[in-house]
């Protein structure tokens, strides 16, 4: 059984995101998710998690795995409540196993902190950054994040645009980056949670009337109806499903979904030309290092 589970979840880095109508803790999901950092899989090259509180966020990162890190143990047991959470367990493909290469990454734009985490491997992605956003580490992921924020700043200037304008801009940028390889990511400024997949992401929404949920990676379940109110609503997004008795929806390749208040606000299927070429001619498919994990 454990061998089958290892085969199921052993792919690339892994992402976990949560967007909620009311401040909610992520303890249940993070308990199962963090098991994939050495127990049920081998994403052991660092972890991080960010909890938004309005414009700012609490960011915890460690080059140790989410199983070994005392910080991760604290997070598994302390209920930090937030409307937007992004977590990442790393299987290194580019960049050393160091603190500066641990996701999520954080930068400021328009007076708000922005958080980004990426799952994948980008080949020959070397944009020339001309603004204030520069990488601290040496990952393709942080470089992509800096590039996205630079494009936002160049296009919109000093004032944050509408959510719709941001969505349209990101839906233009993401497929361009995805031409270089697997590009699954989360991005948030504490107001909404942007998500994008070229290979693998899944989502579900928990809302009233709440039900039981049982983790795949641990022998733990919870009756959400006992710990929620009718006003609660929670969207959970992750690389691989976390529970065995809930219905998870898979993203289409190239799909972008924005979550707000625990529900889908916008969604769009973008055109990644590389994926179309590979569909017509499978011999063109590039198996990056991330896809082999």
mmCIF file of C-alpha atoms in Angstrom:
data_model
loop_
_atom_site.group_PDB
_atom_site.id
_atom_site.type_symbol
_atom_site.label_atom_id
_atom_site.label_comp_id
_atom_site.label_asym_id
_atom_site.label_seq_id
_atom_site.Cartn_x
_atom_site.Cartn_y
_atom_site.Cartn_z
ATOM 1 C CA UNK A 1 0.000 0.000 0.000
ATOM 2 C CA UNK A 2 2.780 2.453 0.915
ATOM 3 C CA UNK A 3 4.655 1.562 -2.300
ATOM 4 C CA UNK A 4 1.580 2.365 -4.369
ATOM 5 C CA UNK A 5 1.155 5.665 -2.554
ATOM 6 C CA UNK A 6 4.790 6.565 -3.127
ATOM 7 C CA UNK A 7 4.340 5.980 -6.847
ATOM 8 C CA UNK A 8 1.189 8.048 -6.862
ATOM 9 C CA UNK A 9 2.573 11.218 -5.250
ATOM 10 C CA UNK A 10 6.227 11.094 -6.331
ATOM 11 C CA UNK A 11 6.227 13.817 -9.001
ATOM 12 C CA UNK A 12 8.041 17.148 -8.985
ATOM 13 C CA UNK A 13 7.702 19.639 -6.162
ATOM 14 C CA UNK A 14 4.257 19.820 -4.632
ATOM 15 C CA UNK A 15 1.942 22.745 -4.020
ATOM 16 C CA UNK A 16 -0.830 23.359 -1.507
ATOM 17 C CA UNK A 17 -3.054 26.431 -1.527
ATOM 18 C CA UNK A 18 -6.113 27.557 0.393
ATOM 19 C CA UNK A 19 -8.513 30.428 -0.258
ATOM 20 C CA UNK A 20 -11.368 31.057 2.182
ATOM 21 C CA UNK A 21 -14.461 33.137 2.806
ATOM 22 C CA UNK A 22 -13.529 33.470 6.494
ATOM 23 C CA UNK A 23 -10.157 33.087 8.272
ATOM 24 C CA UNK A 24 -9.453 29.347 8.456
ATOM 25 C CA UNK A 25 -6.570 27.174 9.617
ATOM 26 C CA UNK A 26 -4.856 24.721 7.270
ATOM 27 C CA UNK A 27 -3.704 22.207 9.907
ATOM 28 C CA UNK A 28 -5.632 19.212 8.574
ATOM 29 C CA UNK A 29 -4.464 19.617 4.989
ATOM 30 C CA UNK A 30 -0.900 20.539 5.941
ATOM 31 C CA UNK A 31 -0.589 17.436 8.123
ATOM 32 C CA UNK A 32 -1.251 15.181 5.156
ATOM 33 C CA UNK A 33 0.658 17.352 2.689
ATOM 34 C CA UNK A 34 3.825 17.448 4.798
ATOM 35 C CA UNK A 35 3.956 13.650 4.948
ATOM 36 C CA UNK A 36 5.056 13.793 1.308
ATOM 37 C CA UNK A 37 8.328 15.368 2.455
ATOM 38 C CA UNK A 38 9.878 12.074 3.549
ATOM 39 C CA UNK A 39 7.178 9.639 4.687
ATOM 40 C CA UNK A 40 4.899 8.937 1.721
ATOM 41 C CA UNK A 41 7.150 10.586 -0.863
ATOM 42 C CA UNK A 42 10.588 12.203 -1.083
ATOM 43 C CA UNK A 43 10.065 15.940 -1.532
ATOM 44 C CA UNK A 44 12.739 16.603 1.066
ATOM 45 C CA UNK A 45 14.679 19.605 -0.296
ATOM 46 C CA UNK A 46 13.017 22.328 1.753
ATOM 47 C CA UNK A 47 9.553 23.599 2.547
ATOM 48 C CA UNK A 48 7.707 26.841 3.065
ATOM 49 C CA UNK A 49 4.294 28.222 3.861
ATOM 50 C CA UNK A 50 2.803 31.725 3.794
ATOM 51 C CA UNK A 51 -0.260 32.975 5.685
ATOM 52 C CA UNK A 52 -1.773 36.272 4.599
ATOM 53 C CA UNK A 53 -3.191 38.825 6.999
ATOM 54 C CA UNK A 54 -4.648 41.542 4.772
ATOM 55 C CA UNK A 55 -1.728 43.253 2.941
ATOM 56 C CA UNK A 56 1.049 41.421 4.752
ATOM 57 C CA UNK A 57 1.813 37.780 5.438
ATOM 58 C CA UNK A 58 3.633 35.456 7.801
ATOM 59 C CA UNK A 59 6.223 33.577 5.752
ATOM 60 C CA UNK A 60 7.957 30.454 7.087
ATOM 61 C CA UNK A 61 10.676 28.777 4.975
ATOM 62 C CA UNK A 62 13.319 26.185 5.774
ATOM 63 C CA UNK A 63 15.908 24.294 3.736
ATOM 64 C CA UNK A 64 15.063 21.249 5.865
ATOM 65 C CA UNK A 65 12.194 18.996 4.858
ATOM 66 C CA UNK A 66 8.676 19.491 6.215
ATOM 67 C CA UNK A 67 9.151 16.273 8.199
ATOM 68 C CA UNK A 68 12.451 17.246 9.837
ATOM 69 C CA UNK A 69 11.911 20.984 10.322
ATOM 70 C CA UNK A 70 10.849 22.094 13.834
ATOM 71 C CA UNK A 71 9.125 25.010 12.107
ATOM 72 C CA UNK A 72 6.906 22.612 10.147
ATOM 73 C CA UNK A 73 6.079 20.739 13.351
ATOM 74 C CA UNK A 74 4.972 24.016 14.910
ATOM 75 C CA UNK A 75 2.733 24.787 11.916
ATOM 76 C CA UNK A 76 1.172 21.296 12.005
ATOM 77 C CA UNK A 77 0.042 21.938 15.573
ATOM 78 C CA UNK A 78 -0.623 25.674 15.793
ATOM 79 C CA UNK A 79 -3.845 26.884 14.117
ATOM 80 C CA UNK A 80 -2.831 30.047 12.231
ATOM 81 C CA UNK A 81 -5.988 31.317 10.552
ATOM 82 C CA UNK A 82 -5.903 33.058 7.191
ATOM 83 C CA UNK A 83 -8.004 33.684 4.080
ATOM 84 C CA UNK A 84 -5.113 32.876 1.722
ATOM 85 C CA UNK A 85 -2.365 30.302 2.301
ATOM 86 C CA UNK A 86 0.338 28.988 -0.039
ATOM 87 C CA UNK A 87 2.589 26.042 0.877
ATOM 88 C CA UNK A 88 5.341 24.201 -1.013
ATOM 89 C CA UNK A 89 7.504 21.123 -0.493
ATOM 90 C CA UNK A 90 10.549 21.057 -2.715
ATOM 91 C CA UNK A 91 12.124 18.418 -4.919
ATOM 92 C CA UNK A 92 15.072 20.403 -6.259
ATOM 93 C CA UNK A 93 15.520 20.581 -10.048
ATOM 94 C CA UNK A 94 17.353 23.904 -10.389
ATOM 95 C CA UNK A 95 19.244 25.666 -7.614
ATOM 96 C CA UNK A 96 21.008 24.465 -4.494
ATOM 97 C CA UNK A 97 19.208 23.206 -1.399
ATOM 98 C CA UNK A 98 19.467 26.459 0.554
ATOM 99 C CA UNK A 99 17.173 28.794 2.432
ATOM 100 C CA UNK A 100 17.108 31.380 -0.365
ATOM 101 C CA UNK A 101 15.889 28.728 -2.827
ATOM 102 C CA UNK A 102 13.006 27.568 -0.628
ATOM 103 C CA UNK A 103 9.506 28.457 -1.807
ATOM 104 C CA UNK A 104 7.280 30.412 -1.421
ATOM 105 C CA UNK A 105 8.984 33.639 -2.492
ATOM 106 C CA UNK A 106 7.842 37.082 -1.385
ATOM 107 C CA UNK A 107 8.060 40.570 -2.930
ATOM 108 C CA UNK A 108 6.209 43.888 -2.524
ATOM 109 C CA UNK A 109 4.127 45.506 -5.255
ATOM 110 C CA UNK A 110 1.547 48.318 -4.990
ATOM 111 C CA UNK A 111 1.819 48.392 -1.214
ATOM 112 C CA UNK A 112 0.998 44.712 -0.762
ATOM 113 C CA UNK A 113 3.132 41.643 -0.288
ATOM 114 C CA UNK A 114 2.928 39.055 -3.073
ATOM 115 C CA UNK A 115 3.641 35.341 -2.636
ATOM 116 C CA UNK A 116 4.601 32.871 -5.353
ATOM 117 C CA UNK A 117 5.342 29.137 -5.432
ATOM 118 C CA UNK A 118 6.108 27.000 -8.477
ATOM 119 C CA UNK A 119 6.086 23.340 -9.410
ATOM 120 C CA UNK A 120 8.048 22.451 -12.541
ATOM 121 C CA UNK A 121 11.263 22.985 -14.462
ATOM 122 C CA UNK A 122 11.826 25.778 -17.005
ATOM 123 C CA UNK A 123 14.445 25.171 -19.686
ATOM 124 C CA UNK A 124 16.433 28.074 -21.164
ATOM 125 C CA UNK A 125 14.299 30.628 -19.340
ATOM 126 C CA UNK A 126 16.640 33.624 -19.069
ATOM 127 C CA UNK A 127 14.675 36.889 -19.241
ATOM 128 C CA UNK A 128 16.606 40.105 -18.711
ATOM 129 C CA UNK A 129 15.151 41.821 -15.670
ATOM 130 C CA UNK A 130 15.400 45.582 -15.921
ATOM 131 C CA UNK A 131 13.519 46.741 -12.822
ATOM 132 C CA UNK A 132 13.706 46.378 -9.065
ATOM 133 C CA UNK A 133 12.787 42.691 -9.022
ATOM 134 C CA UNK A 134 15.902 40.526 -8.937
ATOM 135 C CA UNK A 135 16.463 36.948 -7.772
ATOM 136 C CA UNK A 136 18.103 36.281 -4.422
ATOM 137 C CA UNK A 137 18.629 32.564 -5.085
ATOM 138 C CA UNK A 138 19.351 30.666 -8.290
ATOM 139 C CA UNK A 139 16.071 28.924 -9.129
ATOM 140 C CA UNK A 140 14.031 29.207 -12.301
ATOM 141 C CA UNK A 141 10.990 29.638 -10.035
ATOM 142 C CA UNK A 142 12.126 32.848 -8.355
ATOM 143 C CA UNK A 143 13.236 34.213 -11.724
ATOM 144 C CA UNK A 144 9.760 33.555 -13.134
ATOM 145 C CA UNK A 145 8.192 35.313 -10.143
ATOM 146 C CA UNK A 146 10.397 38.387 -10.597
ATOM 147 C CA UNK A 147 9.576 38.424 -14.300
ATOM 148 C CA UNK A 148 5.816 38.293 -13.647
ATOM 149 C CA UNK A 149 5.940 41.168 -11.154
ATOM 150 C CA UNK A 150 8.143 43.206 -13.470
ATOM 151 C CA UNK A 151 5.606 42.736 -16.264
ATOM 152 C CA UNK A 152 2.807 43.819 -13.912
ATOM 153 C CA UNK A 153 4.727 46.970 -12.964
ATOM 154 C CA UNK A 154 5.606 47.798 -16.574
ATOM 155 C CA UNK A 155 2.053 47.322 -17.792
ATOM 156 C CA UNK A 156 0.139 48.995 -14.962
ATOM 157 C CA UNK A 157 2.546 51.497 -13.408
ATOM 158 C CA UNK A 158 2.221 52.626 -9.800
ATOM 159 C CA UNK A 159 -1.469 51.842 -9.233
ATOM 160 C CA UNK A 160 -2.909 48.364 -8.790
ATOM 161 C CA UNK A 161 -5.426 47.612 -11.564
ATOM 162 C CA UNK A 162 -8.656 45.670 -11.282
ATOM 163 C CA UNK A 163 -8.681 41.934 -10.649
ATOM 164 C CA UNK A 164 -9.950 41.415 -14.180
ATOM 165 C CA UNK A 165 -7.017 43.355 -15.662
ATOM 166 C CA UNK A 166 -4.523 41.399 -13.556
ATOM 167 C CA UNK A 167 -6.120 38.141 -14.614
ATOM 168 C CA UNK A 168 -5.945 39.092 -18.292
ATOM 169 C CA UNK A 169 -2.296 40.102 -17.951
ATOM 170 C CA UNK A 170 -1.310 36.923 -16.127
ATOM 171 C CA UNK A 171 -3.205 34.833 -18.673
ATOM 172 C CA UNK A 172 -0.971 36.421 -21.329
ATOM 173 C CA UNK A 173 2.295 35.977 -19.432
ATOM 174 C CA UNK A 174 1.869 32.434 -18.086
ATOM 175 C CA UNK A 175 1.643 30.631 -21.464
ATOM 176 C CA UNK A 176 4.762 32.468 -22.632
ATOM 177 C CA UNK A 177 6.726 31.177 -19.652
ATOM 178 C CA UNK A 178 5.171 27.718 -20.069
ATOM 179 C CA UNK A 179 6.823 27.480 -23.494
ATOM 180 C CA UNK A 180 10.002 26.719 -21.514
ATOM 181 C CA UNK A 181 8.600 23.747 -19.582
ATOM 182 C CA UNK A 182 6.328 22.659 -16.763
ATOM 183 C CA UNK A 183 4.763 25.710 -15.137
ATOM 184 C CA UNK A 184 2.314 25.017 -12.325
ATOM 185 C CA UNK A 185 2.106 27.880 -9.836
ATOM 186 C CA UNK A 186 0.240 29.818 -7.164
ATOM 187 C CA UNK A 187 0.337 33.604 -6.836
ATOM 188 C CA UNK A 188 -1.433 35.749 -4.257
ATOM 189 C CA UNK A 189 -1.485 39.264 -2.850
ATOM 190 C CA UNK A 190 -3.817 38.355 0.007
ATOM 191 C CA UNK A 191 -6.950 39.375 -1.898
ATOM 192 C CA UNK A 192 -7.254 36.415 -4.263
ATOM 193 C CA UNK A 193 -5.352 33.248 -5.134
ATOM 194 C CA UNK A 194 -4.214 32.853 -8.753
ATOM 195 C CA UNK A 195 -3.446 29.310 -9.875
ATOM 196 C CA UNK A 196 -2.165 27.870 -13.134
ATOM 197 C CA UNK A 197 -1.338 24.384 -14.378
ATOM 198 C CA UNK A 198 0.342 22.933 -17.425
ATOM 199 C CA UNK A 199 0.541 19.399 -16.021
ATOM 200 C CA UNK A 200 -1.012 18.721 -12.655
ATOM 201 C CA UNK A 201 -3.172 20.571 -10.123
ATOM 202 C CA UNK A 202 -6.445 19.591 -8.413
ATOM 203 C CA UNK A 203 -9.049 21.620 -6.534
ATOM 204 C CA UNK A 204 -12.144 21.224 -4.408
ATOM 205 C CA UNK A 205 -14.458 23.537 -2.480
ATOM 206 C CA UNK A 206 -15.729 22.692 0.987
ATOM 207 C CA UNK A 207 -18.891 24.505 2.000
ATOM 208 C CA UNK A 208 -22.087 24.094 3.996
ATOM 209 C CA UNK A 209 -23.293 21.429 4.637
ATOM 210 C CA UNK A 210 -19.802 20.214 5.524
ATOM 211 C CA UNK A 211 -18.873 16.525 5.512
ATOM 212 C CA UNK A 212 -16.203 14.146 6.786
ATOM 213 C CA UNK A 213 -12.813 14.079 5.092
ATOM 214 C CA UNK A 214 -10.108 11.420 5.367
ATOM 215 C CA UNK A 215 -6.455 11.985 4.484
ATOM 216 C CA UNK A 216 -4.661 9.787 1.953
ATOM 217 C CA UNK A 217 -1.205 10.135 3.534
ATOM 218 C CA UNK A 218 -2.193 9.614 7.197
ATOM 219 C CA UNK A 219 -4.795 7.673 9.129
ATOM 220 C CA UNK A 220 -6.606 10.861 10.137
ATOM 221 C CA UNK A 221 -10.089 12.112 9.399
ATOM 222 C CA UNK A 222 -12.184 15.070 10.470
ATOM 223 C CA UNK A 223 -15.852 15.977 10.634
ATOM 224 C CA UNK A 224 -15.822 19.507 9.237
ATOM 225 C CA UNK A 225 -19.455 20.033 10.237
ATOM 226 C CA UNK A 226 -18.314 20.052 13.880
ATOM 227 C CA UNK A 227 -15.731 22.820 13.419
ATOM 228 C CA UNK A 228 -17.357 25.144 10.857
ATOM 229 C CA UNK A 229 -20.279 27.524 10.435
ATOM 230 C CA UNK A 230 -22.656 28.010 7.493
ATOM 231 C CA UNK A 231 -20.682 31.160 6.558
ATOM 232 C CA UNK A 232 -17.457 29.210 6.006
ATOM 233 C CA UNK A 233 -16.315 28.195 2.535
ATOM 234 C CA UNK A 234 -12.857 26.877 1.682
ATOM 235 C CA UNK A 235 -11.170 26.214 -1.654
ATOM 236 C CA UNK A 236 -8.216 23.816 -1.428
ATOM 237 C CA UNK A 237 -5.831 23.450 -4.358
ATOM 238 C CA UNK A 238 -3.001 20.939 -4.468
ATOM 239 C CA UNK A 239 -0.748 19.015 -6.818
ATOM 240 C CA UNK A 240 -2.238 15.634 -5.897
ATOM 241 C CA UNK A 241 -5.508 15.037 -3.990
ATOM 242 C CA UNK A 242 -5.081 15.024 -0.222
ATOM 243 C CA UNK A 243 -8.223 13.113 0.770
ATOM 244 C CA UNK A 244 -9.627 9.776 -0.346
ATOM 245 C CA UNK A 245 -13.353 10.381 0.126
ATOM 246 C CA UNK A 246 -13.818 13.769 -1.549
ATOM 247 C CA UNK A 247 -14.203 14.586 -5.245
ATOM 248 C CA UNK A 248 -11.189 16.523 -6.564
ATOM 249 C CA UNK A 249 -11.335 18.329 -9.896
ATOM 250 C CA UNK A 250 -8.267 18.175 -12.158
ATOM 251 C CA UNK A 251 -7.051 21.255 -14.034
ATOM 252 C CA UNK A 252 -6.811 21.126 -17.787
ATOM 253 C CA UNK A 253 -3.385 21.763 -19.308
ATOM 254 C CA UNK A 254 -3.052 25.530 -19.605
ATOM 255 C CA UNK A 255 -5.947 26.322 -17.264
ATOM 256 C CA UNK A 256 -5.853 29.370 -15.012
ATOM 257 C CA UNK A 257 -8.282 29.670 -12.081
ATOM 258 C CA UNK A 258 -8.627 32.576 -9.651
ATOM 259 C CA UNK A 259 -10.203 31.878 -6.274
ATOM 260 C CA UNK A 260 -11.811 34.570 -4.121
ATOM 261 C CA UNK A 261 -13.819 34.150 -0.917
ATOM 262 C CA UNK A 262 -13.480 30.371 -1.221
ATOM 263 C CA UNK A 263 -14.993 30.061 -4.691
ATOM 264 C CA UNK A 264 -13.973 30.392 -8.330
ATOM 265 C CA UNK A 265 -13.967 34.028 -9.446
ATOM 266 C CA UNK A 266 -12.451 33.618 -12.927
ATOM 267 C CA UNK A 267 -11.167 30.747 -15.022
ATOM 268 C CA UNK A 268 -9.702 30.486 -18.499
ATOM 269 C CA UNK A 269 -8.067 27.867 -20.669
ATOM 270 C CA UNK A 270 -4.964 29.499 -22.147
ATOM 271 C CA UNK A 271 -3.162 28.389 -25.286
ATOM 272 C CA UNK A 272 0.323 27.012 -24.649
ATOM 273 C CA UNK A 273 1.686 26.510 -28.153
ATOM 274 C CA UNK A 274 4.298 24.013 -26.940
ATOM 275 C CA UNK A 275 1.558 21.741 -25.621
ATOM 276 C CA UNK A 276 -0.315 21.922 -28.913
ATOM 277 C CA UNK A 277 2.807 20.977 -30.865
ATOM 278 C CA UNK A 278 3.490 18.069 -28.513
ATOM 279 C CA UNK A 279 -0.093 16.870 -28.835
ATOM 280 C CA UNK A 280 0.254 16.718 -32.625
ATOM 281 C CA UNK A 281 3.710 15.156 -32.452
ATOM 282 C CA UNK A 282 4.435 13.248 -29.188
ATOM 283 C CA UNK A 283 8.095 12.909 -30.181
ATOM 284 C CA UNK A 284 8.458 16.615 -29.319
ATOM 285 C CA UNK A 285 7.487 16.093 -25.680
ATOM 286 C CA UNK A 286 10.289 17.275 -23.424
ATOM 287 C CA UNK A 287 10.597 15.294 -20.224
ATOM 288 C CA UNK A 288 12.247 17.754 -17.866
ATOM 289 C CA UNK A 289 13.915 16.735 -14.636
ATOM 290 C CA UNK A 290 10.810 17.792 -12.726
ATOM 291 C CA UNK A 291 8.593 15.509 -14.808
ATOM 292 C CA UNK A 292 10.805 12.518 -13.998
ATOM 293 C CA UNK A 293 10.358 12.877 -10.234
#
